[in-house]
Amino acid sequence: QALADPRWNASCGDEFEALLRNYTWDLVPEEEANNIVGCKWVFRTKYLPIGLVDKFKSRLVAKGFHQRPGVDFNETYSPVVKQTTIRILL
């Protein structure tokens, strides 16, 4: 439904070109892939402070919930600052 609007279509095109330009993924033959992760478009309208539409933002997100631990990935990592590091910086 959103892709029928030329503004959303242009936004998706810009996002897809940026993903290609940044080498976001590697294409592999389907036989080598254990589990192919799907994706979907997420849309958001940005507004100016006065309430007018500023731009149409779209992004392509992976459906990571289809991944299986130990099969599709081995570990997860989240960079978190330790409390002692914050104290040293203050």
mmCIF file of N, CA and C in Angstrom, residues 7-77:
data_model
loop_
_atom_site.group_PDB
_atom_site.id
_atom_site.type_symbol
_atom_site.label_atom_id
_atom_site.label_comp_id
_atom_site.label_asym_id
_atom_site.label_seq_id
_atom_site.Cartn_x
_atom_site.Cartn_y
_atom_site.Cartn_z
ATOM 1 N N ARG A 7 6.340 8.906 -3.322
ATOM 2 C CA ARG A 7 7.264 9.428 -2.294
ATOM 3 C C ARG A 7 7.877 8.289 -1.495
ATOM 4 N N TRP A 8 7.074 7.294 -1.121
ATOM 5 C CA TRP A 8 7.610 6.135 -0.397
ATOM 6 C C TRP A 8 8.491 5.295 -1.313
ATOM 7 N N ASN A 9 8.099 5.174 -2.563
ATOM 8 C CA ASN A 9 8.876 4.407 -3.526
ATOM 9 C C ASN A 9 10.262 5.030 -3.709
ATOM 10 N N ALA A 10 10.331 6.350 -3.786
ATOM 11 C CA ALA A 10 11.618 7.046 -3.909
ATOM 12 C C ALA A 10 12.453 6.857 -2.650
ATOM 13 N N SER A 11 11.806 6.904 -1.492
ATOM 14 C CA SER A 11 12.514 6.707 -0.227
ATOM 15 C C SER A 11 13.111 5.304 -0.142
ATOM 16 N N CYS A 12 12.351 4.301 -0.563
ATOM 17 C CA CYS A 12 12.856 2.919 -0.564
ATOM 18 C C CYS A 12 14.016 2.775 -1.536
ATOM 19 N N GLY A 13 13.919 3.418 -2.682
ATOM 20 C CA GLY A 13 14.999 3.368 -3.660
ATOM 21 C C GLY A 13 16.284 3.972 -3.117
ATOM 22 N N ASP A 14 16.164 5.112 -2.427
ATOM 23 C CA ASP A 14 17.337 5.755 -1.822
ATOM 24 C C ASP A 14 17.968 4.860 -0.766
ATOM 25 N N GLU A 15 17.137 4.257 0.069
ATOM 26 C CA GLU A 15 17.641 3.372 1.133
ATOM 27 C C GLU A 15 18.333 2.151 0.538
ATOM 28 N N PHE A 16 17.738 1.570 -0.478
ATOM 29 C CA PHE A 16 18.317 0.378 -1.096
ATOM 30 C C PHE A 16 19.653 0.705 -1.766
ATOM 31 N N GLU A 17 19.729 1.853 -2.431
ATOM 32 C CA GLU A 17 20.991 2.277 -3.050
ATOM 33 C C GLU A 17 22.074 2.482 -1.999
ATOM 34 N N ALA A 18 21.708 3.047 -0.845
ATOM 35 C CA ALA A 18 22.678 3.243 0.237
ATOM 36 C C ALA A 18 23.174 1.901 0.768
ATOM 37 N N LEU A 19 22.288 0.924 0.888
ATOM 38 C CA LEU A 19 22.695 -0.405 1.349
ATOM 39 C C LEU A 19 23.664 -1.052 0.364
ATOM 40 N N LEU A 20 23.399 -0.905 -0.918
ATOM 41 C CA LEU A 20 24.299 -1.457 -1.936
ATOM 42 C C LEU A 20 25.643 -0.732 -1.927
ATOM 43 N N ARG A 21 25.603 0.586 -1.812
ATOM 44 C CA ARG A 21 26.820 1.400 -1.824
ATOM 45 C C ARG A 21 27.737 1.073 -0.645
ATOM 46 N N ASN A 22 27.151 0.703 0.494
ATOM 47 C CA ASN A 22 27.923 0.411 1.705
ATOM 48 C C ASN A 22 28.263 -1.067 1.856
ATOM 49 N N TYR A 23 27.976 -1.875 0.839
ATOM 50 C CA TYR A 23 28.258 -3.317 0.881
ATOM 51 C C TYR A 23 27.708 -3.939 2.169
ATOM 52 N N THR A 24 26.426 -3.741 2.410
ATOM 53 C CA THR A 24 25.791 -4.171 3.650
ATOM 54 C C THR A 24 25.698 -5.680 3.778
ATOM 55 N N TRP A 25 25.607 -6.403 2.685
ATOM 56 C CA TRP A 25 25.472 -7.851 2.756
ATOM 57 C C TRP A 25 26.301 -8.512 1.662
ATOM 58 N N ASP A 26 26.482 -9.813 1.817
ATOM 59 C CA ASP A 26 27.152 -10.627 0.808
ATOM 60 C C ASP A 26 26.143 -11.622 0.252
ATOM 61 N N LEU A 27 26.048 -11.703 -1.051
ATOM 62 C CA LEU A 27 25.166 -12.689 -1.667
ATOM 63 C C LEU A 27 25.895 -14.024 -1.752
ATOM 64 N N VAL A 28 25.229 -15.077 -1.310
ATOM 65 C CA VAL A 28 25.796 -16.422 -1.382
ATOM 66 C C VAL A 28 24.785 -17.319 -2.092
ATOM 67 N N PRO A 29 25.267 -18.376 -2.736
ATOM 68 C CA PRO A 29 24.319 -19.305 -3.367
ATOM 69 C C PRO A 29 23.374 -19.907 -2.329
ATOM 70 N N GLU A 30 22.153 -20.136 -2.717
ATOM 71 C CA GLU A 30 21.137 -20.639 -1.791
ATOM 72 C C GLU A 30 21.532 -21.976 -1.180
ATOM 73 N N GLU A 31 22.288 -22.789 -1.908
ATOM 74 C CA GLU A 31 22.692 -24.096 -1.386
ATOM 75 C C GLU A 31 23.622 -23.954 -0.179
ATOM 76 N N GLU A 32 24.428 -22.875 -0.139
ATOM 77 C CA GLU A 32 25.386 -22.691 0.950
ATOM 78 C C GLU A 32 24.748 -22.089 2.198
ATOM 79 N N ALA A 33 23.610 -21.471 2.057
ATOM 80 C CA ALA A 33 22.975 -20.786 3.180
ATOM 81 C C ALA A 33 22.192 -21.786 4.023
ATOM 82 N N ASN A 34 22.436 -21.769 5.333
ATOM 83 C CA ASN A 34 21.681 -22.634 6.239
ATOM 84 C C ASN A 34 20.255 -22.136 6.402
ATOM 85 N N ASN A 35 20.133 -20.863 6.651
ATOM 86 C CA ASN A 35 18.827 -20.273 6.903
ATOM 87 C C ASN A 35 18.832 -18.892 6.262
ATOM 88 N N ILE A 36 17.980 -18.674 5.308
ATOM 89 C CA ILE A 36 17.915 -17.374 4.647
ATOM 90 C C ILE A 36 17.034 -16.464 5.489
ATOM 91 N N VAL A 37 17.615 -15.356 5.927
ATOM 92 C CA VAL A 37 16.898 -14.402 6.771
ATOM 93 C C VAL A 37 16.131 -13.448 5.868
ATOM 94 N N GLY A 38 14.846 -13.341 6.100
ATOM 95 C CA GLY A 38 14.012 -12.440 5.314
ATOM 96 C C GLY A 38 14.161 -11.001 5.779
ATOM 97 N N CYS A 39 13.465 -10.112 5.119
ATOM 98 C CA CYS A 39 13.510 -8.703 5.497
ATOM 99 C C CYS A 39 12.146 -8.076 5.226
ATOM 100 N N LYS A 40 11.963 -6.884 5.769
ATOM 101 C CA LYS A 40 10.728 -6.146 5.513
ATOM 102 C C LYS A 40 11.025 -4.658 5.582
ATOM 103 N N TRP A 41 10.161 -3.869 4.972
ATOM 104 C CA TRP A 41 10.314 -2.422 4.981
ATOM 105 C C TRP A 41 9.592 -1.833 6.183
ATOM 106 N N VAL A 42 10.234 -0.847 6.812
ATOM 107 C CA VAL A 42 9.627 -0.106 7.915
ATOM 108 C C VAL A 42 9.553 1.351 7.473
ATOM 109 N N PHE A 43 8.398 1.961 7.619
ATOM 110 C CA PHE A 43 8.176 3.322 7.134
ATOM 111 C C PHE A 43 7.913 4.271 8.295
ATOM 112 N N ARG A 44 8.414 5.511 8.141
ATOM 113 C CA ARG A 44 8.168 6.527 9.156
ATOM 114 C C ARG A 44 8.133 7.892 8.475
ATOM 115 N N THR A 45 7.167 8.694 8.842
ATOM 116 C CA THR A 45 7.064 10.050 8.324
ATOM 117 C C THR A 45 7.670 10.998 9.341
ATOM 118 N N LYS A 46 8.611 11.840 8.900
ATOM 119 C CA LYS A 46 9.243 12.831 9.773
ATOM 120 C C LYS A 46 8.529 14.162 9.567
ATOM 121 N N TYR A 47 8.259 14.845 10.679
ATOM 122 C CA TYR A 47 7.536 16.109 10.618
ATOM 123 C C TYR A 47 8.406 17.262 11.096
ATOM 124 N N LEU A 48 8.158 18.440 10.541
ATOM 125 C CA LEU A 48 8.791 19.665 11.008
ATOM 126 C C LEU A 48 8.114 20.092 12.307
ATOM 127 N N PRO A 49 8.752 20.950 13.104
ATOM 128 C CA PRO A 49 8.124 21.398 14.361
ATOM 129 C C PRO A 49 6.761 22.063 14.167
ATOM 130 N N ILE A 50 6.517 22.624 12.992
ATOM 131 C CA ILE A 50 5.227 23.283 12.757
ATOM 132 C C ILE A 50 4.152 22.310 12.283
ATOM 133 N N GLY A 51 4.504 21.036 12.142
ATOM 134 C CA GLY A 51 3.523 20.017 11.806
ATOM 135 C C GLY A 51 3.477 19.599 10.350
ATOM 136 N N LEU A 52 4.265 20.239 9.502
ATOM 137 C CA LEU A 52 4.294 19.854 8.094
ATOM 138 C C LEU A 52 5.212 18.652 7.892
ATOM 139 N N VAL A 53 4.944 17.886 6.853
ATOM 140 C CA VAL A 53 5.765 16.712 6.553
ATOM 141 C C VAL A 53 7.138 17.176 6.086
ATOM 142 N N ASP A 54 8.189 16.655 6.729
ATOM 143 C CA ASP A 54 9.566 16.984 6.363
ATOM 144 C C ASP A 54 10.076 15.994 5.327
ATOM 145 N N LYS A 55 9.999 14.693 5.650
ATOM 146 C CA LYS A 55 10.459 13.673 4.704
ATOM 147 C C LYS A 55 9.855 12.325 5.042
ATOM 148 N N PHE A 56 9.947 11.448 4.080
ATOM 149 C CA PHE A 56 9.469 10.081 4.223
ATOM 150 C C PHE A 56 10.687 9.184 4.387
ATOM 151 N N LYS A 57 10.803 8.532 5.541
ATOM 152 C CA LYS A 57 11.954 7.676 5.840
ATOM 153 C C LYS A 57 11.530 6.219 5.717
ATOM 154 N N SER A 58 12.374 5.433 5.099
ATOM 155 C CA SER A 58 12.124 3.995 5.028
ATOM 156 C C SER A 58 13.432 3.281 5.290
ATOM 157 N N ARG A 59 13.331 2.115 5.885
ATOM 158 C CA ARG A 59 14.528 1.307 6.102
ATOM 159 C C ARG A 59 14.172 -0.157 5.945
ATOM 160 N N LEU A 60 15.160 -0.900 5.507
ATOM 161 C CA LEU A 60 15.001 -2.329 5.286
ATOM 162 C C LEU A 60 15.589 -3.043 6.490
ATOM 163 N N VAL A 61 14.765 -3.803 7.198
ATOM 164 C CA VAL A 61 15.226 -4.479 8.415
ATOM 165 C C VAL A 61 15.177 -5.991 8.227
ATOM 166 N N ALA A 62 16.134 -6.664 8.850
ATOM 167 C CA ALA A 62 16.195 -8.129 8.781
ATOM 168 C C ALA A 62 15.251 -8.729 9.811
ATOM 169 N N LYS A 63 14.678 -9.853 9.479
ATOM 170 C CA LYS A 63 13.815 -10.583 10.413
ATOM 171 C C LYS A 63 14.691 -11.543 11.206
ATOM 172 N N GLY A 64 15.481 -10.974 12.120
ATOM 173 C CA GLY A 64 16.449 -11.748 12.883
ATOM 174 C C GLY A 64 15.833 -12.783 13.802
ATOM 175 N N PHE A 65 14.555 -12.660 14.098
ATOM 176 C CA PHE A 65 13.903 -13.622 14.995
ATOM 177 C C PHE A 65 13.800 -15.003 14.361
ATOM 178 N N HIS A 66 14.084 -15.111 13.064
ATOM 179 C CA HIS A 66 14.088 -16.422 12.400
ATOM 180 C C HIS A 66 15.412 -17.164 12.592
ATOM 181 N N GLN A 67 16.426 -16.475 13.119
ATOM 182 C CA GLN A 67 17.729 -17.107 13.300
ATOM 183 C C GLN A 67 17.702 -18.051 14.493
ATOM 184 N N ARG A 68 18.520 -19.113 14.394
ATOM 185 C CA ARG A 68 18.574 -20.118 15.452
ATOM 186 C C ARG A 68 19.946 -20.091 16.115
ATOM 187 N N PRO A 69 19.991 -19.969 17.454
ATOM 188 C CA PRO A 69 21.277 -19.963 18.153
ATOM 189 C C PRO A 69 22.040 -21.258 17.909
ATOM 190 N N GLY A 70 23.337 -21.124 17.668
ATOM 191 C CA GLY A 70 24.171 -22.287 17.424
ATOM 192 C C GLY A 70 24.149 -22.774 15.989
ATOM 193 N N VAL A 71 23.170 -22.327 15.212
ATOM 194 C CA VAL A 71 23.082 -22.719 13.808
ATOM 195 C C VAL A 71 23.402 -21.514 12.920
ATOM 196 N N ASP A 72 22.688 -20.424 13.132
ATOM 197 C CA ASP A 72 22.874 -19.224 12.320
ATOM 198 C C ASP A 72 23.865 -18.239 12.947
ATOM 199 N N PHE A 73 24.064 -18.326 14.244
ATOM 200 C CA PHE A 73 25.050 -17.487 14.921
ATOM 201 C C PHE A 73 25.519 -18.206 16.169
ATOM 202 N N ASN A 74 26.725 -17.853 16.632
ATOM 203 C CA ASN A 74 27.301 -18.527 17.794
ATOM 204 C C ASN A 74 27.258 -17.681 19.052
ATOM 205 N N GLU A 75 27.435 -16.392 18.914
ATOM 206 C CA GLU A 75 27.435 -15.543 20.096
ATOM 207 C C GLU A 75 26.865 -14.185 19.739
ATOM 208 N N THR A 76 26.423 -13.482 20.762
ATOM 209 C CA THR A 76 25.948 -12.116 20.574
ATOM 210 C C THR A 76 26.821 -11.198 21.407
ATOM 211 N N TYR A 77 26.884 -9.955 21.009
ATOM 212 C CA TYR A 77 27.727 -8.999 21.712
ATOM 213 C C TYR A 77 27.016 -7.663 21.744
#
